[in-house]
Structures are given as structure tokens and as C-alpha cells.
């Protein structure tokens, strides 16, 4: 594991602070910036090509050869590598976590039309704590919509405020569960029961991340979330970057590096002319 390295401080704008406050209160926030059409088009065509590769990092939908997700491609694709260094994304993660960050996980969930299978209710921190030994939920997911998300194509759906509840419904003995595929398929190893999720959604309400391609949201590792099968004709690709605080790196992870990064050096922010988020409003 590399030692934390100093980075050039990323400028923090008032709107980023507002977003971070919203995140701490509700467990999620919209980013104060969006990606425009050209950036989205560049990412879409790149991840489509990555999803066609045959390699362990590309996981297919059960019973078909269609790509469900591609994992860890920020380490082998230069556009994805450039994305994780954008000052807007790094600045939002640093504002939320209050310290330097590295990329813990990177994935694109394609949710292909008519066959993209659901993600049951779960908390990401259950996996990161139980499987990887992440010390605390001081990490943040940043979700970049690569397609328009609407009620019909299985949008990511959050239960606001549930990030404060700690880990729910873990089996009694939560040692490492077996194969990592149980952490990326529709049949997840650690779930929140449907009964519990129904009670929580009655109490907390739900927030579906619907909106145009290019939208960006952040959400907490402990927030309860899910998404339904995509029964529509529209793909719903969502790119997810998990930034972790450098001082919160798991000491001895064993899952594949494409699920748990071994390089824990702080990200050095860098602009890229192909990926140009613009401020909202
Ligand atoms: C996730 O739970 O990490 C993603 C779910 C989705 O892509 O809908
Ligand atoms: Mn999740």
C-alpha cells in the first residue's frame, strides 16, 4: 500500500460545500455540475468498446453474453483514468470526505434494454466492510449517468437518511462470503430484506436518480439502495466511481484488484479537454 502523498489542493466552490452539506444530511446529493453531450458521447463509445472485451472485469447478465458491468477499467483505459482525475469529481469527493481520496472502485453498470437485471436493496458498505475490511464508511460513490434514466429503465433508487442507520440485516456470521461474483450479480451476498426496505421506504421516502445523461450524483456507502429490472427498450448505463479517504484504505484486501484498488495513493486532479463538466445553474 502506498503512503498518502500530498496533492495540490482542489479548489472548493460554495456550491460544492452546499452539495456536501446536503450529502451529510440526506446520504446523497446532486453534484453542482453536469457533463455535456460531447463528454457523454466520448464516455459512452469508450465504455461500449470496453464492454465488448472478454476479460474477467467484464461481467455478463445471467444466461446471456450481454455485458452487465465492466469493473476497474480506470486502470487499463486512459479515458476512464482521465475521468477519475477531473478536478470537479475529486473536489466533490474531497469536500464530502474532508481529506485526500483515492479511487477504491470503478464500474459501469450497463442495465441493457429488456435484460438488465435488478440490484436488490443493499448497502455498499456491507461488502466493503465484511469482504475487504474497510475501517469506516468514509468513502463516497459518485454516479455519472451515461444514458437518460427514467422510471421505466431501472433507475438507481435511494432511501434518503438511511446512511445513518449503520449496517442492516447482515447474517450473523459475516465472514468473507465466497466468490466475488456474488457481489456484482443480481443475486447479491449482502442484502437488506424486502420487508425492511418496505418499512424504511415508508418512513424515509425514496429518491430515484432519474434525469438526463450527464447528470452526476453522490451517495453514501451505507445508504440503502436498489434498482429494478430494465423492462424498457432504453439502456440505462451508470458509471460509478468510489473514492475512499486515503487513511481509510483496507489494510489487507483479498478480492481482485478490479474490485478493490491496491493503489491507495491520493488522486492528483487534472483537467482533460475531452471531459468538460459545466456548472449547473
Ligand atoms: C449499485 O448498487 O452499485 C448500482 C446499482 C445500479 O447500477 O442500479
Ligand atoms: Mn450498490
mmCIF file of C-alpha atoms and ligand atoms in Angstrom:
data_model
loop_
_atom_site.group_PDB
_atom_site.id
_atom_site.type_symbol
_atom_site.label_atom_id
_atom_site.label_comp_id
_atom_site.label_asym_id
_atom_site.label_seq_id
_atom_site.Cartn_x
_atom_site.Cartn_y
_atom_site.Cartn_z
ATOM 1 C CA UNK A 1 0.000 0.000 0.000
ATOM 2 C CA UNK A 2 1.463 3.397 -0.878
ATOM 3 C CA UNK A 3 1.796 6.146 1.691
ATOM 4 C CA UNK A 4 -0.511 9.145 1.355
ATOM 5 C CA UNK A 5 1.041 11.723 -0.941
ATOM 6 C CA UNK A 6 0.280 15.435 -0.830
ATOM 7 C CA UNK A 7 -1.830 16.797 -3.669
ATOM 8 C CA UNK A 8 -2.377 20.266 -4.957
ATOM 9 C CA UNK A 9 -5.474 21.391 -3.046
ATOM 10 C CA UNK A 10 -8.517 21.166 -5.286
ATOM 11 C CA UNK A 11 -10.475 24.446 -5.344
ATOM 12 C CA UNK A 12 -13.731 24.127 -3.405
ATOM 13 C CA UNK A 13 -16.627 26.303 -4.535
ATOM 14 C CA UNK A 14 -19.570 27.302 -2.363
ATOM 15 C CA UNK A 15 -21.872 25.085 -4.380
ATOM 16 C CA UNK A 16 -19.630 22.092 -3.698
ATOM 17 C CA UNK A 17 -19.839 22.837 0.018
ATOM 18 C CA UNK A 18 -23.640 23.061 -0.269
ATOM 19 C CA UNK A 19 -23.662 19.703 -2.037
ATOM 20 C CA UNK A 20 -21.502 18.203 0.719
ATOM 21 C CA UNK A 21 -23.892 19.541 3.395
ATOM 22 C CA UNK A 22 -26.855 18.012 1.559
ATOM 23 C CA UNK A 23 -24.934 14.727 1.318
ATOM 24 C CA UNK A 24 -24.246 14.572 5.052
ATOM 25 C CA UNK A 25 -27.881 15.340 5.901
ATOM 26 C CA UNK A 26 -29.551 13.026 3.389
ATOM 27 C CA UNK A 27 -26.891 10.498 2.385
ATOM 28 C CA UNK A 28 -26.882 11.683 -1.221
ATOM 29 C CA UNK A 29 -26.637 14.895 -3.252
ATOM 30 C CA UNK A 30 -26.804 16.136 -6.798
ATOM 31 C CA UNK A 31 -23.427 17.445 -7.990
ATOM 32 C CA UNK A 32 -23.313 21.147 -8.824
ATOM 33 C CA UNK A 33 -22.100 20.296 -12.347
ATOM 34 C CA UNK A 34 -23.127 18.128 -15.293
ATOM 35 C CA UNK A 35 -21.371 16.602 -18.259
ATOM 36 C CA UNK A 36 -22.461 17.874 -21.674
ATOM 37 C CA UNK A 37 -23.240 15.860 -24.772
ATOM 38 C CA UNK A 38 -19.692 15.638 -26.109
ATOM 39 C CA UNK A 39 -18.242 14.323 -22.864
ATOM 40 C CA UNK A 40 -21.081 11.808 -22.508
ATOM 41 C CA UNK A 41 -20.647 10.660 -26.121
ATOM 42 C CA UNK A 42 -16.914 10.119 -25.579
ATOM 43 C CA UNK A 43 -17.532 8.074 -22.426
ATOM 44 C CA UNK A 44 -20.372 6.093 -23.993
ATOM 45 C CA UNK A 45 -18.414 4.979 -27.000
ATOM 46 C CA UNK A 46 -15.401 4.115 -24.872
ATOM 47 C CA UNK A 47 -17.286 2.013 -22.348
ATOM 48 C CA UNK A 48 -19.236 0.258 -25.119
ATOM 49 C CA UNK A 49 -15.892 -0.885 -26.570
ATOM 50 C CA UNK A 50 -14.664 -1.959 -23.128
ATOM 51 C CA UNK A 51 -17.868 -3.940 -22.535
ATOM 52 C CA UNK A 52 -17.179 -5.972 -25.701
ATOM 53 C CA UNK A 53 -13.845 -7.229 -24.392
ATOM 54 C CA UNK A 54 -13.626 -10.736 -22.984
ATOM 55 C CA UNK A 55 -11.857 -10.443 -19.665
ATOM 56 C CA UNK A 56 -12.717 -11.155 -16.024
ATOM 57 C CA UNK A 57 -13.525 -7.498 -15.391
ATOM 58 C CA UNK A 58 -16.448 -7.683 -17.828
ATOM 59 C CA UNK A 59 -19.390 -9.425 -16.144
ATOM 60 C CA UNK A 60 -22.337 -10.598 -18.236
ATOM 61 C CA UNK A 61 -26.037 -10.856 -17.413
ATOM 62 C CA UNK A 62 -27.052 -14.284 -16.133
ATOM 63 C CA UNK A 63 -27.754 -16.672 -19.016
ATOM 64 C CA UNK A 64 -26.653 -14.296 -21.757
ATOM 65 C CA UNK A 65 -23.481 -12.882 -23.214
ATOM 66 C CA UNK A 66 -24.655 -9.285 -22.770
ATOM 67 C CA UNK A 67 -22.351 -7.145 -20.639
ATOM 68 C CA UNK A 68 -23.874 -6.320 -17.244
ATOM 69 C CA UNK A 69 -20.907 -4.334 -15.990
ATOM 70 C CA UNK A 70 -17.262 -3.545 -16.530
ATOM 71 C CA UNK A 71 -15.060 -3.155 -13.461
ATOM 72 C CA UNK A 72 -11.826 -1.379 -12.687
ATOM 73 C CA UNK A 73 -11.296 -0.029 -16.200
ATOM 74 C CA UNK A 74 -9.803 3.217 -14.874
ATOM 75 C CA UNK A 75 -6.599 1.178 -14.527
ATOM 76 C CA UNK A 76 -6.478 -0.017 -18.157
ATOM 77 C CA UNK A 77 -8.357 2.611 -20.139
ATOM 78 C CA UNK A 78 -6.899 6.068 -20.449
ATOM 79 C CA UNK A 79 -10.236 7.936 -20.817
ATOM 80 C CA UNK A 80 -11.588 6.330 -17.642
ATOM 81 C CA UNK A 81 -8.245 7.127 -15.992
ATOM 82 C CA UNK A 82 -8.657 10.766 -17.058
ATOM 83 C CA UNK A 83 -12.234 10.855 -15.751
ATOM 84 C CA UNK A 84 -11.318 9.886 -12.187
ATOM 85 C CA UNK A 85 -8.769 12.733 -12.073
ATOM 86 C CA UNK A 86 -11.141 15.537 -13.084
ATOM 87 C CA UNK A 87 -10.881 18.351 -10.517
ATOM 88 C CA UNK A 88 -14.697 18.615 -10.291
ATOM 89 C CA UNK A 89 -15.104 14.955 -9.285
ATOM 90 C CA UNK A 90 -12.087 14.838 -6.989
ATOM 91 C CA UNK A 91 -13.094 18.183 -5.460
ATOM 92 C CA UNK A 92 -16.602 16.932 -4.691
ATOM 93 C CA UNK A 93 -15.259 13.735 -3.086
ATOM 94 C CA UNK A 94 -12.698 15.698 -1.048
ATOM 95 C CA UNK A 95 -15.333 18.219 0.058
ATOM 96 C CA UNK A 96 -17.583 15.374 1.222
ATOM 97 C CA UNK A 97 -14.868 13.375 2.982
ATOM 98 C CA UNK A 98 -12.799 16.338 4.149
ATOM 99 C CA UNK A 99 -9.485 14.804 3.162
ATOM 100 C CA UNK A 100 -7.451 13.284 0.367
ATOM 101 C CA UNK A 101 -9.007 10.482 -1.635
ATOM 102 C CA UNK A 102 -8.041 7.614 -3.905
ATOM 103 C CA UNK A 103 -10.146 5.515 -6.266
ATOM 104 C CA UNK A 104 -11.334 2.419 -4.403
ATOM 105 C CA UNK A 105 -13.625 1.065 -7.083
ATOM 106 C CA UNK A 106 -14.761 1.977 -10.601
ATOM 107 C CA UNK A 107 -17.526 0.334 -12.575
ATOM 108 C CA UNK A 108 -20.053 0.871 -15.312
ATOM 109 C CA UNK A 109 -23.387 -0.879 -14.870
ATOM 110 C CA UNK A 110 -24.943 -1.083 -18.313
ATOM 111 C CA UNK A 111 -28.524 -2.150 -17.450
ATOM 112 C CA UNK A 112 -29.099 -3.243 -21.051
ATOM 113 C CA UNK A 113 -32.585 -2.835 -22.545
ATOM 114 C CA UNK A 114 -35.063 -5.619 -21.643
ATOM 115 C CA UNK A 115 -32.466 -7.802 -19.943
ATOM 116 C CA UNK A 116 -30.581 -5.644 -17.434
ATOM 117 C CA UNK A 117 -31.327 -7.396 -14.135
ATOM 118 C CA UNK A 118 -32.164 -5.695 -10.847
ATOM 119 C CA UNK A 119 -29.883 -4.806 -7.965
ATOM 120 C CA UNK A 120 -31.720 -5.829 -4.785
ATOM 121 C CA UNK A 121 -31.856 -3.478 -1.779
ATOM 122 C CA UNK A 122 -28.409 -3.324 -0.219
ATOM 123 C CA UNK A 123 -25.749 -1.156 1.389
ATOM 124 C CA UNK A 124 -22.385 -0.983 -0.352
ATOM 125 C CA UNK A 125 -20.556 -0.704 2.954
ATOM 126 C CA UNK A 126 -21.714 -4.232 3.878
ATOM 127 C CA UNK A 127 -19.443 -5.544 1.107
ATOM 128 C CA UNK A 128 -16.568 -3.168 1.727
ATOM 129 C CA UNK A 129 -16.573 -3.760 5.466
ATOM 130 C CA UNK A 130 -17.265 -7.509 5.533
ATOM 131 C CA UNK A 131 -15.283 -8.542 2.461
ATOM 132 C CA UNK A 132 -12.487 -6.010 2.330
ATOM 133 C CA UNK A 133 -12.111 -4.758 5.895
ATOM 134 C CA UNK A 134 -12.694 -1.080 5.061
ATOM 135 C CA UNK A 135 -12.418 0.512 8.529
ATOM 136 C CA UNK A 136 -15.263 3.049 8.264
ATOM 137 C CA UNK A 137 -17.770 4.235 5.652
ATOM 138 C CA UNK A 138 -15.588 7.265 4.851
ATOM 139 C CA UNK A 139 -15.913 6.727 1.139
ATOM 140 C CA UNK A 140 -18.291 8.180 -1.421
ATOM 141 C CA UNK A 141 -19.869 6.902 -4.631
ATOM 142 C CA UNK A 142 -20.048 9.362 -7.489
ATOM 143 C CA UNK A 143 -22.532 8.289 -10.160
ATOM 144 C CA UNK A 144 -22.343 9.677 -13.694
ATOM 145 C CA UNK A 145 -25.402 8.908 -15.849
ATOM 146 C CA UNK A 146 -24.332 7.818 -19.334
ATOM 147 C CA UNK A 147 -27.953 7.455 -20.501
ATOM 148 C CA UNK A 148 -31.184 9.213 -19.639
ATOM 149 C CA UNK A 149 -32.626 7.485 -16.571
ATOM 150 C CA UNK A 150 -36.409 7.286 -16.208
ATOM 151 C CA UNK A 151 -38.883 5.355 -14.101
ATOM 152 C CA UNK A 152 -39.046 2.557 -16.702
ATOM 153 C CA UNK A 153 -35.375 1.676 -17.225
ATOM 154 C CA UNK A 154 -34.415 0.731 -13.674
ATOM 155 C CA UNK A 155 -33.044 3.963 -12.180
ATOM 156 C CA UNK A 156 -30.869 3.777 -9.089
ATOM 157 C CA UNK A 157 -33.222 4.369 -6.142
ATOM 158 C CA UNK A 158 -32.072 5.549 -2.704
ATOM 159 C CA UNK A 159 -33.738 5.667 0.712
ATOM 160 C CA UNK A 160 -32.630 9.115 1.949
ATOM 161 C CA UNK A 161 -31.340 9.293 5.513
ATOM 162 C CA UNK A 162 -30.701 5.546 5.833
ATOM 163 C CA UNK A 163 -26.933 6.191 5.767
ATOM 164 C CA UNK A 164 -27.282 6.966 9.491
ATOM 165 C CA UNK A 165 -28.651 3.541 10.454
ATOM 166 C CA UNK A 166 -25.462 1.510 10.328
ATOM 167 C CA UNK A 167 -25.341 -1.899 8.655
ATOM 168 C CA UNK A 168 -28.716 -3.697 8.500
ATOM 169 C CA UNK A 169 -29.731 -7.344 8.135
ATOM 170 C CA UNK A 170 -26.234 -8.778 7.958
ATOM 171 C CA UNK A 171 -26.109 -12.527 8.505
ATOM 172 C CA UNK A 172 -24.866 -13.465 11.983
ATOM 173 C CA UNK A 173 -21.503 -14.605 10.888
ATOM 174 C CA UNK A 174 -20.356 -12.238 8.228
ATOM 175 C CA UNK A 175 -17.009 -13.547 7.220
ATOM 176 C CA UNK A 176 -15.947 -13.458 3.594
ATOM 177 C CA UNK A 177 -18.793 -14.879 1.605
ATOM 178 C CA UNK A 178 -17.283 -16.799 -1.239
ATOM 179 C CA UNK A 179 -16.955 -15.755 -4.802
ATOM 180 C CA UNK A 180 -16.728 -12.105 -5.801
ATOM 181 C CA UNK A 181 -19.380 -12.732 -8.446
ATOM 182 C CA UNK A 182 -21.873 -12.759 -5.563
ATOM 183 C CA UNK A 183 -21.001 -9.088 -5.138
ATOM 184 C CA UNK A 184 -21.724 -7.987 -8.694
ATOM 185 C CA UNK A 185 -24.695 -10.114 -9.783
ATOM 186 C CA UNK A 186 -28.440 -9.738 -9.289
ATOM 187 C CA UNK A 187 -28.117 -12.326 -6.505
ATOM 188 C CA UNK A 188 -26.152 -10.259 -4.004
ATOM 189 C CA UNK A 189 -24.408 -11.736 -0.956
ATOM 190 C CA UNK A 190 -25.482 -8.960 1.456
ATOM 191 C CA UNK A 191 -28.948 -7.511 1.067
ATOM 192 C CA UNK A 192 -31.444 -5.558 3.114
ATOM 193 C CA UNK A 193 -34.598 -7.685 3.301
ATOM 194 C CA UNK A 194 -37.546 -6.548 1.156
ATOM 195 C CA UNK A 195 -39.664 -6.269 4.337
ATOM 196 C CA UNK A 196 -37.129 -3.991 6.000
ATOM 197 C CA UNK A 197 -36.733 -1.949 2.788
ATOM 198 C CA UNK A 198 -40.521 -1.518 2.553
ATOM 199 C CA UNK A 199 -40.652 -0.233 6.145
ATOM 200 C CA UNK A 200 -37.711 2.090 5.535
ATOM 201 C CA UNK A 201 -39.161 3.483 2.332
ATOM 202 C CA UNK A 202 -42.474 4.197 4.093
ATOM 203 C CA UNK A 203 -40.529 6.052 6.783
ATOM 204 C CA UNK A 204 -37.825 7.775 4.732
ATOM 205 C CA UNK A 205 -39.351 8.049 1.273
ATOM 206 C CA UNK A 206 -37.490 7.133 -1.886
ATOM 207 C CA UNK A 207 -35.386 9.111 -4.315
ATOM 208 C CA UNK A 208 -34.912 7.713 -7.807
ATOM 209 C CA UNK A 209 -31.963 9.187 -9.672
ATOM 210 C CA UNK A 210 -33.912 9.973 -12.833
ATOM 211 C CA UNK A 211 -32.682 12.625 -15.221
ATOM 212 C CA UNK A 212 -30.720 13.272 -18.360
ATOM 213 C CA UNK A 213 -27.458 11.650 -19.377
ATOM 214 C CA UNK A 214 -24.570 13.663 -17.974
ATOM 215 C CA UNK A 215 -26.182 14.146 -14.544
ATOM 216 C CA UNK A 216 -23.925 13.458 -11.581
ATOM 217 C CA UNK A 217 -24.896 12.429 -8.046
ATOM 218 C CA UNK A 218 -23.010 11.358 -4.940
ATOM 219 C CA UNK A 219 -24.274 8.777 -2.454
ATOM 220 C CA UNK A 220 -23.106 7.334 0.845
ATOM 221 C CA UNK A 221 -21.698 3.783 1.260
ATOM 222 C CA UNK A 222 -24.318 2.992 3.933
ATOM 223 C CA UNK A 223 -27.402 4.392 2.203
ATOM 224 C CA UNK A 224 -29.915 1.647 1.345
ATOM 225 C CA UNK A 225 -30.419 1.493 -2.434
ATOM 226 C CA UNK A 226 -31.573 -0.744 -5.261
ATOM 227 C CA UNK A 227 -32.671 -0.684 -8.864
ATOM 228 C CA UNK A 228 -35.277 -2.742 -10.684
ATOM 229 C CA UNK A 229 -35.033 -4.845 -13.838
ATOM 230 C CA UNK A 230 -34.866 -2.819 -17.022
ATOM 231 C CA UNK A 231 -38.078 -3.801 -18.784
ATOM 232 C CA UNK A 232 -37.856 -0.942 -21.276
ATOM 233 C CA UNK A 233 -36.237 -0.535 -24.669
ATOM 234 C CA UNK A 234 -33.810 2.037 -23.292
ATOM 235 C CA UNK A 235 -30.398 1.189 -21.915
ATOM 236 C CA UNK A 236 -29.560 2.727 -18.519
ATOM 237 C CA UNK A 237 -25.807 2.856 -18.218
ATOM 238 C CA UNK A 238 -24.478 4.316 -14.968
ATOM 239 C CA UNK A 239 -20.795 4.901 -14.305
ATOM 240 C CA UNK A 240 -19.836 4.691 -10.622
ATOM 241 C CA UNK A 241 -16.597 5.899 -9.101
ATOM 242 C CA UNK A 242 -15.985 5.163 -5.424
ATOM 243 C CA UNK A 243 -13.472 7.486 -3.836
ATOM 244 C CA UNK A 244 -12.174 6.408 -0.435
ATOM 245 C CA UNK A 245 -10.286 8.536 2.097
ATOM 246 C CA UNK A 246 -6.593 7.679 1.817
ATOM 247 C CA UNK A 247 -6.437 6.992 5.563
ATOM 248 C CA UNK A 248 -9.437 4.623 5.316
ATOM 249 C CA UNK A 249 -7.844 2.083 2.979
ATOM 250 C CA UNK A 250 -8.460 -1.556 3.969
ATOM 251 C CA UNK A 251 -5.202 -2.955 5.371
ATOM 252 C CA UNK A 252 -5.247 -6.360 3.636
ATOM 253 C CA UNK A 253 -7.872 -6.715 0.893
ATOM 254 C CA UNK A 254 -8.112 -10.066 -0.881
ATOM 255 C CA UNK A 255 -10.771 -9.540 -3.549
ATOM 256 C CA UNK A 256 -9.475 -8.912 -7.084
ATOM 257 C CA UNK A 257 -7.803 -5.542 -7.648
ATOM 258 C CA UNK A 258 -10.515 -4.639 -10.161
ATOM 259 C CA UNK A 259 -12.976 -4.590 -7.225
ATOM 260 C CA UNK A 260 -10.663 -3.219 -4.531
ATOM 261 C CA UNK A 261 -7.841 -0.994 -5.738
ATOM 262 C CA UNK A 262 -4.434 -1.721 -4.284
ATOM 263 C CA UNK A 263 -3.011 1.648 -5.306
ATOM 264 C CA UNK A 264 -4.111 3.924 -2.483
ATOM 265 C CA UNK A 265 -2.073 6.987 -3.465
ATOM 266 C CA UNK A 266 -4.116 10.191 -3.424
ATOM 267 C CA UNK A 267 -5.559 11.152 -6.805
ATOM 268 C CA UNK A 268 -3.860 14.130 -8.397
ATOM 269 C CA UNK A 269 -6.546 16.262 -10.061
ATOM 270 C CA UNK A 270 -6.057 17.026 -13.752
ATOM 271 C CA UNK A 271 -8.310 18.607 -16.387
ATOM 272 C CA UNK A 272 -8.937 16.811 -19.662
ATOM 273 C CA UNK A 273 -10.219 18.625 -22.778
ATOM 274 C CA UNK A 274 -12.410 15.619 -23.733
ATOM 275 C CA UNK A 275 -14.321 15.636 -20.452
ATOM 276 C CA UNK A 276 -15.625 19.044 -19.500
ATOM 277 C CA UNK A 277 -18.243 19.250 -16.771
ATOM 278 C CA UNK A 278 -20.065 22.593 -16.647
ATOM 279 C CA UNK A 279 -21.549 24.216 -13.570
ATOM 280 C CA UNK A 280 -25.279 23.842 -13.059
ATOM 281 C CA UNK A 281 -27.468 26.878 -12.850
HETATM 282 C C1 LIG B 1 -25.063 -0.343 -7.254
HETATM 283 O O1 LIG B 1 -25.806 -0.709 -6.395
HETATM 284 O O2 LIG B 1 -23.869 -0.217 -7.017
HETATM 285 C C2 LIG B 1 -25.543 0.030 -8.623
HETATM 286 C C3 LIG B 1 -26.917 -0.335 -8.904
HETATM 287 C C4 LIG B 1 -27.327 0.114 -10.265
HETATM 288 O O3 LIG B 1 -26.498 0.286 -11.167
HETATM 289 O O4 LIG B 1 -28.522 0.316 -10.460
HETATM 290 MN MN1 LIG B 2 -24.603 -0.605 -4.546
#
